[in-house]
């Protein structure tokens, strides 16, 4: 399928490198174009690909660089959906795909099972839980996708009868056409990534593509508490299975502070390290997915009794007498609500680490101000990551009477953590968050 072709790769990064490395060995002409300069950290990969015959153009996107002579355009997920080369490819009827689609087609000859997870929130946590549960139960399982490991990077490791667990983003789904997971998991759908997807309608359409190619032999695992997913379910050919945090149903549910799977008790909520309804929903989705492979209850329970969360994603930490919710990688309202809800459940003094909501287009400032007022109700200290998106949060905090000296702002989460580590001791905060705020906050 991908042999003897002229291939244009738009964007270097991880996915561009991995897909080029795979396709360079199939007698293809490959050009990688990246609008930025070659990073020092990528020079070794650059030299490796050059030695494989791959060509490069950095620092610009010349109008005449991409033309009708190419057979395929492979787009990095981070590249805009209306990039001029993408629009030109559409006009010329040249297929636009991404690294995941290429990897999937190269896997078709192998007898492997794919579990693909998407959703506005919770997909990274759910993906990690599914992987850890299957690994604990001694399955031969691989982790890949939007979670940081391009699918092309594991192709040479995958064997017959292996399981691949992959997180799929809307940016990846945008340019996927044939991808069909054996088990598709969708956690929830809400407004997000509007700056990239342009409209909420298009965002929903793109998310629904995860189910588009499924057959009656496949399984779709959906959140019954989400009305949009109920709509999606009406058009799928696969077997739909549900989970719910709100009601008992034929699937996974919560009853009397326990999680059940088809009326079988799996675990008590008090034995789970993660907290919050959003996390319980992620856990139920994970249980539903691994049970498709007869994963044992013992393995499921052992993971849940020891899993504290994915770093910087609604990650609850205990720092002396403080509870800190680290949500530094969140960027939408549903995740923000989850952070506030979890922190509100904790006793004592509390700290929140958040970047604000950055994927809401012209609604961004309005939501962030409201978010600031909600933080003020539950937190004692606020660590804001990124000046541009957190100024409205700051304004919402101050309007609610939040102590200005209990707010810090950093553009780098690593610098924020250095500060937190020096301020939070075993018994108390040794110094208040008395740092100078960015000048823009005082305008």
CSV table of C-alpha atoms in Angstrom, one decimal:
chain,number,residue,atom,x,y,z
A,1,UNK,CA,0.0,0.0,0.0
A,2,UNK,CA,2.8,2.5,0.9
A,3,UNK,CA,5.4,1.4,-1.6
A,4,UNK,CA,6.9,3.2,-4.6
A,5,UNK,CA,5.1,6.4,-3.7
A,6,UNK,CA,5.9,10.1,-3.6
A,7,UNK,CA,5.0,11.1,-0.1
A,8,UNK,CA,4.9,14.6,1.5
A,9,UNK,CA,5.1,14.7,5.3
A,10,UNK,CA,3.8,18.0,6.8
A,11,UNK,CA,5.5,18.5,10.2
A,12,UNK,CA,8.5,16.7,11.6
A,13,UNK,CA,8.0,16.1,15.4
A,14,UNK,CA,7.6,12.6,16.8
A,15,UNK,CA,4.9,11.3,14.4
A,16,UNK,CA,6.7,12.7,11.3
A,17,UNK,CA,9.9,11.1,12.3
A,18,UNK,CA,8.4,7.7,13.1
A,19,UNK,CA,6.2,7.4,9.9
A,20,UNK,CA,9.1,8.6,7.7
A,21,UNK,CA,11.4,5.9,9.3
A,22,UNK,CA,8.9,3.2,8.5
A,23,UNK,CA,8.1,4.4,4.9
A,24,UNK,CA,11.7,5.1,3.9
A,25,UNK,CA,12.3,1.4,3.7
A,26,UNK,CA,9.6,0.9,1.1
A,27,UNK,CA,11.2,2.5,-2.0
A,28,UNK,CA,9.3,5.8,-1.5
A,29,UNK,CA,10.4,9.3,-2.2
A,30,UNK,CA,9.8,11.2,1.0
A,31,UNK,CA,9.9,15.0,1.7
A,32,UNK,CA,9.4,16.3,5.2
A,33,UNK,CA,8.4,20.0,5.4
A,34,UNK,CA,8.4,21.8,8.7
A,35,UNK,CA,7.7,25.6,9.2
A,36,UNK,CA,10.1,25.7,12.1
A,37,UNK,CA,13.8,25.3,12.3
A,38,UNK,CA,15.6,22.1,13.1
A,39,UNK,CA,15.8,21.7,16.8
A,40,UNK,CA,19.1,20.7,18.4
A,41,UNK,CA,17.3,17.7,20.1
A,42,UNK,CA,16.1,16.5,16.7
A,43,UNK,CA,19.5,16.5,14.9
A,44,UNK,CA,20.2,12.9,15.4
A,45,UNK,CA,16.8,11.9,14.0
A,46,UNK,CA,17.4,14.2,11.1
A,47,UNK,CA,20.7,12.6,10.3
A,48,UNK,CA,19.2,9.1,10.6
A,49,UNK,CA,16.4,9.9,8.1
A,50,UNK,CA,18.8,11.7,5.7
A,51,UNK,CA,20.9,8.6,5.6
A,52,UNK,CA,17.7,6.7,4.7
A,53,UNK,CA,17.2,9.1,1.7
A,54,UNK,CA,14.5,11.3,3.3
A,55,UNK,CA,14.5,15.0,2.1
A,56,UNK,CA,13.8,18.0,4.2
A,57,UNK,CA,12.6,21.6,3.9
A,58,UNK,CA,12.6,23.7,7.1
A,59,UNK,CA,11.6,27.2,8.1
A,60,UNK,CA,8.9,27.8,5.5
A,61,UNK,CA,6.0,26.4,3.5
A,62,UNK,CA,6.8,27.5,-0.1
A,63,UNK,CA,3.7,27.8,-2.2
A,64,UNK,CA,5.1,25.6,-5.0
A,65,UNK,CA,6.6,22.9,-2.7
A,66,UNK,CA,3.6,20.7,-2.6
A,67,UNK,CA,2.0,19.9,-6.0
A,68,UNK,CA,0.0,17.3,-8.0
A,69,UNK,CA,3.1,15.0,-8.3
A,70,UNK,CA,2.6,13.7,-4.7
A,71,UNK,CA,0.6,10.5,-4.0
A,72,UNK,CA,0.0,11.2,-0.4
A,73,UNK,CA,0.1,13.9,2.3
A,74,UNK,CA,0.8,12.8,5.8
A,75,UNK,CA,-0.1,15.6,8.3
A,76,UNK,CA,1.1,16.0,11.8
A,77,UNK,CA,-2.0,16.2,14.1
A,78,UNK,CA,-0.9,19.6,15.4
A,79,UNK,CA,-1.0,21.2,11.9
A,80,UNK,CA,-4.1,23.3,11.3
A,81,UNK,CA,-6.9,21.6,9.4
A,82,UNK,CA,-7.0,24.5,6.9
A,83,UNK,CA,-3.3,24.6,6.2
A,84,UNK,CA,-2.7,25.7,2.6
A,85,UNK,CA,-1.1,22.3,1.7
A,86,UNK,CA,-4.1,20.4,3.2
A,87,UNK,CA,-6.6,22.6,1.2
A,88,UNK,CA,-4.5,22.1,-2.0
A,89,UNK,CA,-4.4,18.3,-1.4
A,90,UNK,CA,-8.2,18.3,-1.1
A,91,UNK,CA,-8.5,20.2,-4.3
A,92,UNK,CA,-6.1,17.8,-6.1
A,93,UNK,CA,-7.8,14.7,-4.6
A,94,UNK,CA,-4.6,13.7,-2.9
A,95,UNK,CA,-5.3,11.7,0.2
A,96,UNK,CA,-4.5,13.5,3.5
A,97,UNK,CA,-3.8,11.0,6.3
A,98,UNK,CA,-1.8,10.9,9.5
A,99,UNK,CA,0.7,8.6,11.1
A,100,UNK,CA,-1.9,6.5,13.0
A,101,UNK,CA,-3.8,5.8,9.8
A,102,UNK,CA,-0.6,4.6,8.1
A,103,UNK,CA,0.3,2.4,11.0
A,104,UNK,CA,-3.2,0.9,11.1
A,105,UNK,CA,-3.0,-0.1,7.5
A,106,UNK,CA,0.4,-1.7,8.0
A,107,UNK,CA,-1.0,-3.7,10.9
A,108,UNK,CA,-3.9,-5.2,8.9
A,109,UNK,CA,-1.9,-8.3,8.0
A,110,UNK,CA,-1.2,-9.0,11.7
A,111,UNK,CA,-3.8,-10.7,13.9
A,112,UNK,CA,-3.8,-8.0,16.6
A,113,UNK,CA,-6.6,-6.4,18.6
A,114,UNK,CA,-6.9,-2.6,18.9
A,115,UNK,CA,-8.6,-0.8,21.8
A,116,UNK,CA,-8.9,2.9,20.9
A,117,UNK,CA,-10.0,5.5,23.4
A,118,UNK,CA,-11.2,9.0,22.8
A,119,UNK,CA,-13.3,11.7,24.5
A,120,UNK,CA,-13.1,15.3,25.5
A,121,UNK,CA,-11.9,14.4,29.0
A,122,UNK,CA,-10.5,11.3,30.7
A,123,UNK,CA,-9.0,9.6,27.6
A,124,UNK,CA,-5.4,9.6,28.9
A,125,UNK,CA,-6.4,8.2,32.3
A,126,UNK,CA,-8.7,5.6,30.8
A,127,UNK,CA,-6.0,4.6,28.2
A,128,UNK,CA,-3.4,4.2,31.0
A,129,UNK,CA,-5.8,2.2,33.2
A,130,UNK,CA,-6.7,-0.2,30.4
A,131,UNK,CA,-3.0,-0.7,29.6
A,132,UNK,CA,-2.0,-1.3,33.2
A,133,UNK,CA,-4.9,-3.7,33.9
A,134,UNK,CA,-4.1,-5.8,30.9
A,135,UNK,CA,-0.4,-5.7,31.6
A,136,UNK,CA,-1.0,-6.8,35.2
A,137,UNK,CA,-3.0,-9.7,33.9
A,138,UNK,CA,0.0,-10.8,31.8
A,139,UNK,CA,-1.4,-10.0,28.4
A,140,UNK,CA,1.0,-9.0,25.7
A,141,UNK,CA,-0.1,-5.4,25.4
A,142,UNK,CA,1.3,-2.2,23.8
A,143,UNK,CA,0.6,1.4,24.7
A,144,UNK,CA,0.5,3.9,21.8
A,145,UNK,CA,-1.2,7.0,20.2
A,146,UNK,CA,-1.8,10.4,21.5
A,147,UNK,CA,-0.5,9.4,24.9
A,148,UNK,CA,3.0,10.1,23.6
A,149,UNK,CA,4.0,7.0,21.6
A,150,UNK,CA,3.3,7.1,17.9
A,151,UNK,CA,1.7,3.9,16.6
A,152,UNK,CA,4.4,3.6,14.0
A,153,UNK,CA,7.0,3.5,16.7
A,154,UNK,CA,5.8,0.1,17.9
A,155,UNK,CA,5.2,-1.7,14.6
A,156,UNK,CA,8.3,-3.8,14.9
A,157,UNK,CA,7.4,-4.9,18.4
A,158,UNK,CA,3.9,-6.1,17.7
A,159,UNK,CA,3.4,-9.8,17.4
A,160,UNK,CA,0.5,-12.1,16.5
A,161,UNK,CA,-2.4,-11.9,19.0
A,162,UNK,CA,-1.0,-8.8,20.8
A,163,UNK,CA,-3.3,-6.1,22.1
A,164,UNK,CA,-2.7,-2.4,21.3
A,165,UNK,CA,-4.2,0.2,23.6
A,166,UNK,CA,-4.2,3.6,21.9
A,167,UNK,CA,-5.4,7.1,22.9
A,168,UNK,CA,-6.9,8.9,19.9
A,169,UNK,CA,-7.3,12.7,19.7
A,170,UNK,CA,-9.7,14.7,17.6
A,171,UNK,CA,-6.7,16.1,15.7
A,172,UNK,CA,-5.8,12.5,14.8
A,173,UNK,CA,-9.4,11.5,13.9
A,174,UNK,CA,-9.6,14.4,11.5
A,175,UNK,CA,-7.4,12.6,9.0
A,176,UNK,CA,-8.3,9.0,9.7
A,177,UNK,CA,-10.5,7.2,7.1
A,178,UNK,CA,-10.1,3.4,7.4
A,179,UNK,CA,-9.1,3.1,11.1
A,180,UNK,CA,-11.3,0.6,12.8
A,181,UNK,CA,-10.7,-0.5,16.4
A,182,UNK,CA,-12.0,-3.8,17.7
A,183,UNK,CA,-13.0,-2.0,20.9
A,184,UNK,CA,-13.8,1.7,20.8
A,185,UNK,CA,-14.2,3.6,24.0
A,186,UNK,CA,-15.7,7.1,24.2
A,187,UNK,CA,-15.7,8.8,27.6
A,188,UNK,CA,-17.7,12.0,27.0
A,189,UNK,CA,-18.2,14.8,24.5
A,190,UNK,CA,-18.2,18.6,25.4
A,191,UNK,CA,-17.1,21.8,23.8
A,192,UNK,CA,-13.3,21.8,23.3
A,193,UNK,CA,-10.6,22.4,20.7
A,194,UNK,CA,-12.8,24.9,19.0
A,195,UNK,CA,-9.8,27.0,17.9
A,196,UNK,CA,-8.6,23.9,16.0
A,197,UNK,CA,-11.9,22.3,14.9
A,198,UNK,CA,-13.6,25.7,14.1
A,199,UNK,CA,-17.1,24.6,15.2
A,200,UNK,CA,-18.6,22.3,17.8
A,201,UNK,CA,-20.5,20.5,15.1
A,202,UNK,CA,-17.4,19.6,13.3
A,203,UNK,CA,-15.7,18.5,16.5
A,204,UNK,CA,-18.6,16.1,17.2
A,205,UNK,CA,-18.5,14.8,13.7
A,206,UNK,CA,-14.7,14.1,13.9
A,207,UNK,CA,-15.1,12.4,17.3
A,208,UNK,CA,-17.9,10.1,15.9
A,209,UNK,CA,-15.5,8.8,13.3
A,210,UNK,CA,-14.0,6.5,15.8
A,211,UNK,CA,-17.1,4.4,15.5
A,212,UNK,CA,-17.7,4.9,11.7
A,213,UNK,CA,-15.9,1.8,10.4
A,214,UNK,CA,-16.9,-0.6,13.2
A,215,UNK,CA,-18.8,-3.8,12.2
A,216,UNK,CA,-21.1,-6.1,14.1
A,217,UNK,CA,-18.0,-8.0,15.2
A,218,UNK,CA,-16.7,-4.9,17.1
A,219,UNK,CA,-17.6,-3.3,20.4
A,220,UNK,CA,-18.4,0.3,21.3
A,221,UNK,CA,-18.2,1.3,25.0
A,222,UNK,CA,-20.0,4.5,25.7
A,223,UNK,CA,-20.9,6.7,28.7
A,224,UNK,CA,-24.7,6.5,29.2
A,225,UNK,CA,-24.6,9.8,31.1
A,226,UNK,CA,-23.6,11.6,28.0
A,227,UNK,CA,-26.4,12.7,25.7
A,228,UNK,CA,-24.2,13.2,22.7
A,229,UNK,CA,-22.9,9.7,22.9
A,230,UNK,CA,-26.4,8.4,23.0
A,231,UNK,CA,-27.0,10.2,19.7
A,232,UNK,CA,-23.8,8.6,18.3
A,233,UNK,CA,-25.0,5.2,19.3
A,234,UNK,CA,-28.0,5.4,16.9
A,235,UNK,CA,-25.7,5.2,13.9
A,236,UNK,CA,-23.2,2.5,14.8
A,237,UNK,CA,-23.1,-1.1,13.5
A,238,UNK,CA,-21.0,-2.5,16.4
A,239,UNK,CA,-22.3,-3.9,19.6
A,240,UNK,CA,-22.9,-1.0,22.0
A,241,UNK,CA,-22.1,-1.5,25.7
A,242,UNK,CA,-22.8,1.2,28.4
A,243,UNK,CA,-21.5,2.4,31.7
A,244,UNK,CA,-23.1,5.0,33.9
A,245,UNK,CA,-22.3,6.9,37.1
A,246,UNK,CA,-25.9,8.0,37.5
A,247,UNK,CA,-28.0,4.9,37.2
A,248,UNK,CA,-28.0,1.1,37.4
A,249,UNK,CA,-28.0,-0.4,33.9
A,250,UNK,CA,-27.0,-3.5,31.9
A,251,UNK,CA,-23.3,-2.7,31.9
A,252,UNK,CA,-21.0,-1.1,34.5
A,253,UNK,CA,-22.5,1.2,37.2
A,254,UNK,CA,-22.1,2.5,40.7
A,255,UNK,CA,-24.4,1.4,43.5
A,256,UNK,CA,-24.0,1.9,47.2
A,257,UNK,CA,-20.5,3.2,46.7
A,258,UNK,CA,-19.4,0.1,44.8
A,259,UNK,CA,-18.6,-0.4,41.1
A,260,UNK,CA,-20.3,-3.3,39.4
A,261,UNK,CA,-19.8,-5.0,36.0
A,262,UNK,CA,-23.1,-6.6,34.9
A,263,UNK,CA,-24.2,-6.9,38.5
A,264,UNK,CA,-20.8,-8.4,39.6
A,265,UNK,CA,-19.1,-6.5,42.3
A,266,UNK,CA,-15.7,-5.3,41.2
A,267,UNK,CA,-14.5,-2.9,43.8
A,268,UNK,CA,-15.6,-0.5,46.5
A,269,UNK,CA,-15.0,3.3,45.9
A,270,UNK,CA,-13.2,3.5,49.2
A,271,UNK,CA,-10.5,1.2,47.9
A,272,UNK,CA,-9.8,3.3,44.8
A,273,UNK,CA,-7.0,5.9,45.0
A,274,UNK,CA,-8.5,8.2,42.3
A,275,UNK,CA,-11.3,10.4,43.5
A,276,UNK,CA,-14.3,12.2,41.8
A,277,UNK,CA,-17.2,11.1,39.6
A,278,UNK,CA,-15.2,11.8,36.4
A,279,UNK,CA,-12.5,9.3,37.5
A,280,UNK,CA,-15.1,6.7,38.5
A,281,UNK,CA,-16.5,7.0,35.0
A,282,UNK,CA,-13.0,6.5,33.5
A,283,UNK,CA,-12.6,3.5,35.7
A,284,UNK,CA,-15.9,1.9,34.6
A,285,UNK,CA,-14.9,2.6,30.9
A,286,UNK,CA,-11.6,0.8,31.6
A,287,UNK,CA,-13.3,-2.2,33.3
A,288,UNK,CA,-15.7,-2.5,30.4
A,289,UNK,CA,-12.8,-2.5,27.9
A,290,UNK,CA,-10.5,-5.0,29.7
A,291,UNK,CA,-13.5,-7.4,30.4
A,292,UNK,CA,-13.8,-7.8,26.6
A,293,UNK,CA,-10.5,-9.8,27.0
A,294,UNK,CA,-11.6,-11.6,30.3
A,295,UNK,CA,-9.2,-9.6,32.4
A,296,UNK,CA,-9.4,-10.9,36.0
A,297,UNK,CA,-11.0,-8.9,38.8
A,298,UNK,CA,-7.8,-9.4,40.9
A,299,UNK,CA,-5.7,-7.5,38.3
A,300,UNK,CA,-8.3,-4.8,37.9
A,301,UNK,CA,-8.5,-4.3,41.7
A,302,UNK,CA,-4.7,-4.3,42.2
A,303,UNK,CA,-4.3,-1.5,39.6
A,304,UNK,CA,-7.1,0.6,41.0
A,305,UNK,CA,-5.8,0.2,44.6
A,306,UNK,CA,-2.4,1.6,43.6
A,307,UNK,CA,-3.1,4.1,40.7
A,308,UNK,CA,-2.9,7.7,41.8
A,309,UNK,CA,-3.5,9.3,38.3
A,310,UNK,CA,-1.7,10.5,35.2
A,311,UNK,CA,0.9,13.2,35.9
A,312,UNK,CA,-0.6,16.8,35.6
A,313,UNK,CA,-4.1,15.5,34.7
A,314,UNK,CA,-6.4,15.8,37.7
A,315,UNK,CA,-3.6,14.3,39.7
A,316,UNK,CA,-4.3,14.4,43.5
A,317,UNK,CA,-1.3,14.7,45.7
A,318,UNK,CA,-0.8,14.9,49.5
A,319,UNK,CA,1.8,17.5,50.6
A,320,UNK,CA,2.1,17.4,54.3
A,321,UNK,CA,-1.2,18.7,55.6
A,322,UNK,CA,-2.1,20.0,52.1
A,323,UNK,CA,-4.0,18.4,49.3
A,324,UNK,CA,-3.0,19.5,45.8
A,325,UNK,CA,-4.9,18.9,42.6
A,326,UNK,CA,-2.4,19.1,39.7
A,327,UNK,CA,-4.4,19.7,36.5
A,328,UNK,CA,-1.7,21.5,34.6
A,329,UNK,CA,-2.4,19.7,31.3
A,330,UNK,CA,-6.2,20.3,31.3
A,331,UNK,CA,-7.6,22.8,28.8
A,332,UNK,CA,-11.4,22.6,28.9
A,333,UNK,CA,-14.4,23.2,31.2
A,334,UNK,CA,-15.3,19.5,32.0
A,335,UNK,CA,-11.8,18.8,33.2
A,336,UNK,CA,-11.8,22.1,35.2
A,337,UNK,CA,-15.0,21.1,36.9
A,338,UNK,CA,-13.5,17.8,37.8
A,339,UNK,CA,-10.5,19.6,39.4
A,340,UNK,CA,-12.8,21.8,41.5
A,341,UNK,CA,-15.0,18.9,42.5
A,342,UNK,CA,-12.1,16.7,43.6
A,343,UNK,CA,-10.6,19.5,45.6
A,344,UNK,CA,-13.9,20.3,47.2
A,345,UNK,CA,-14.0,16.7,48.6
A,346,UNK,CA,-10.7,17.0,50.4
A,347,UNK,CA,-10.2,18.3,54.0
A,348,UNK,CA,-7.7,20.9,55.2
A,349,UNK,CA,-5.8,23.4,53.1
A,350,UNK,CA,-5.8,22.9,49.4
A,351,UNK,CA,-3.8,24.0,46.3
A,352,UNK,CA,-4.8,23.9,42.6
A,353,UNK,CA,-2.4,23.9,39.7
A,354,UNK,CA,-4.2,24.9,36.4
A,355,UNK,CA,-3.5,26.4,33.0
A,356,UNK,CA,-7.0,27.7,32.5
A,357,UNK,CA,-9.2,26.8,29.6
A,358,UNK,CA,-7.6,27.4,26.3
A,359,UNK,CA,-9.7,25.7,23.7
A,360,UNK,CA,-12.9,27.7,23.7
A,361,UNK,CA,-12.4,30.4,21.1
A,362,UNK,CA,-14.2,33.6,22.0
A,363,UNK,CA,-15.8,32.0,25.0
A,364,UNK,CA,-12.4,31.5,26.7
A,365,UNK,CA,-12.3,34.6,28.9
A,366,UNK,CA,-15.8,34.2,30.1
A,367,UNK,CA,-15.3,30.6,31.2
A,368,UNK,CA,-12.0,31.4,32.8
A,369,UNK,CA,-13.4,34.2,35.0
A,370,UNK,CA,-16.2,31.8,36.1
A,371,UNK,CA,-13.6,29.1,36.8
A,372,UNK,CA,-11.6,31.6,38.9
A,373,UNK,CA,-14.7,32.2,41.1
A,374,UNK,CA,-15.3,28.5,41.4
A,375,UNK,CA,-11.7,27.9,42.5
A,376,UNK,CA,-12.1,30.6,45.2
A,377,UNK,CA,-14.8,28.5,46.8
A,378,UNK,CA,-12.6,25.4,47.4
A,379,UNK,CA,-8.9,26.3,47.2
A,380,UNK,CA,-6.5,28.2,49.5
A,381,UNK,CA,-3.7,28.6,47.0
A,382,UNK,CA,-3.8,28.8,43.2
A,383,UNK,CA,-0.8,28.1,40.9
A,384,UNK,CA,-1.7,29.4,37.4
A,385,UNK,CA,0.3,28.1,34.4
A,386,UNK,CA,0.5,30.5,31.5
A,387,UNK,CA,0.0,34.2,31.7
A,388,UNK,CA,-2.3,34.7,28.7
A,389,UNK,CA,-5.0,32.2,29.6
A,390,UNK,CA,-5.0,32.6,33.4
A,391,UNK,CA,-5.4,36.4,33.7
A,392,UNK,CA,-9.2,36.0,33.6
A,393,UNK,CA,-8.9,33.3,36.3
A,394,UNK,CA,-7.0,35.7,38.4
A,395,UNK,CA,-9.7,38.3,37.9
A,396,UNK,CA,-12.4,35.8,38.9
A,397,UNK,CA,-10.4,34.9,42.1
A,398,UNK,CA,-9.9,38.5,43.2
A,399,UNK,CA,-13.6,39.3,42.6
A,400,UNK,CA,-14.5,36.5,45.0
A,401,UNK,CA,-12.1,38.0,47.6
A,402,UNK,CA,-9.3,35.4,47.2
A,403,UNK,CA,-6.0,36.4,48.8
A,404,UNK,CA,-3.8,37.9,46.1
A,405,UNK,CA,-0.7,36.7,48.0
A,406,UNK,CA,-1.9,33.1,47.6
A,407,UNK,CA,-1.7,33.2,43.8
A,408,UNK,CA,1.4,32.5,41.7
A,409,UNK,CA,1.8,32.6,37.9
A,410,UNK,CA,4.4,30.7,35.9
A,411,UNK,CA,4.7,30.0,32.2
A,412,UNK,CA,6.5,26.8,32.8
A,413,UNK,CA,5.0,24.0,35.0
A,414,UNK,CA,8.5,22.8,35.9
A,415,UNK,CA,9.3,26.2,37.4
A,416,UNK,CA,6.0,26.2,39.3
A,417,UNK,CA,6.9,22.9,40.8
A,418,UNK,CA,10.3,24.2,41.9
A,419,UNK,CA,8.5,27.0,43.7
A,420,UNK,CA,5.9,24.7,45.3
A,421,UNK,CA,8.6,22.3,46.6
A,422,UNK,CA,10.4,25.2,48.4
A,423,UNK,CA,7.2,26.5,49.9
A,424,UNK,CA,5.3,23.4,51.1
A,425,UNK,CA,6.8,21.6,54.1
A,426,UNK,CA,5.7,18.6,56.1
A,427,UNK,CA,3.4,20.6,58.4
A,428,UNK,CA,2.6,23.9,56.7
A,429,UNK,CA,3.4,26.4,54.0
A,430,UNK,CA,6.6,28.1,55.2
A,431,UNK,CA,6.0,31.2,53.1
A,432,UNK,CA,3.0,32.6,51.4
A,433,UNK,CA,2.9,32.8,47.6
A,434,UNK,CA,4.3,36.4,47.7
A,435,UNK,CA,5.8,36.7,44.3
A,436,UNK,CA,5.4,39.5,41.8
A,437,UNK,CA,2.6,39.0,39.3
A,438,UNK,CA,3.1,39.6,35.6
A,439,UNK,CA,2.8,43.2,34.6
A,440,UNK,CA,-0.3,42.4,32.4
A,441,UNK,CA,-2.2,41.4,35.6
A,442,UNK,CA,-1.9,44.9,36.9
A,443,UNK,CA,-3.0,46.7,33.7
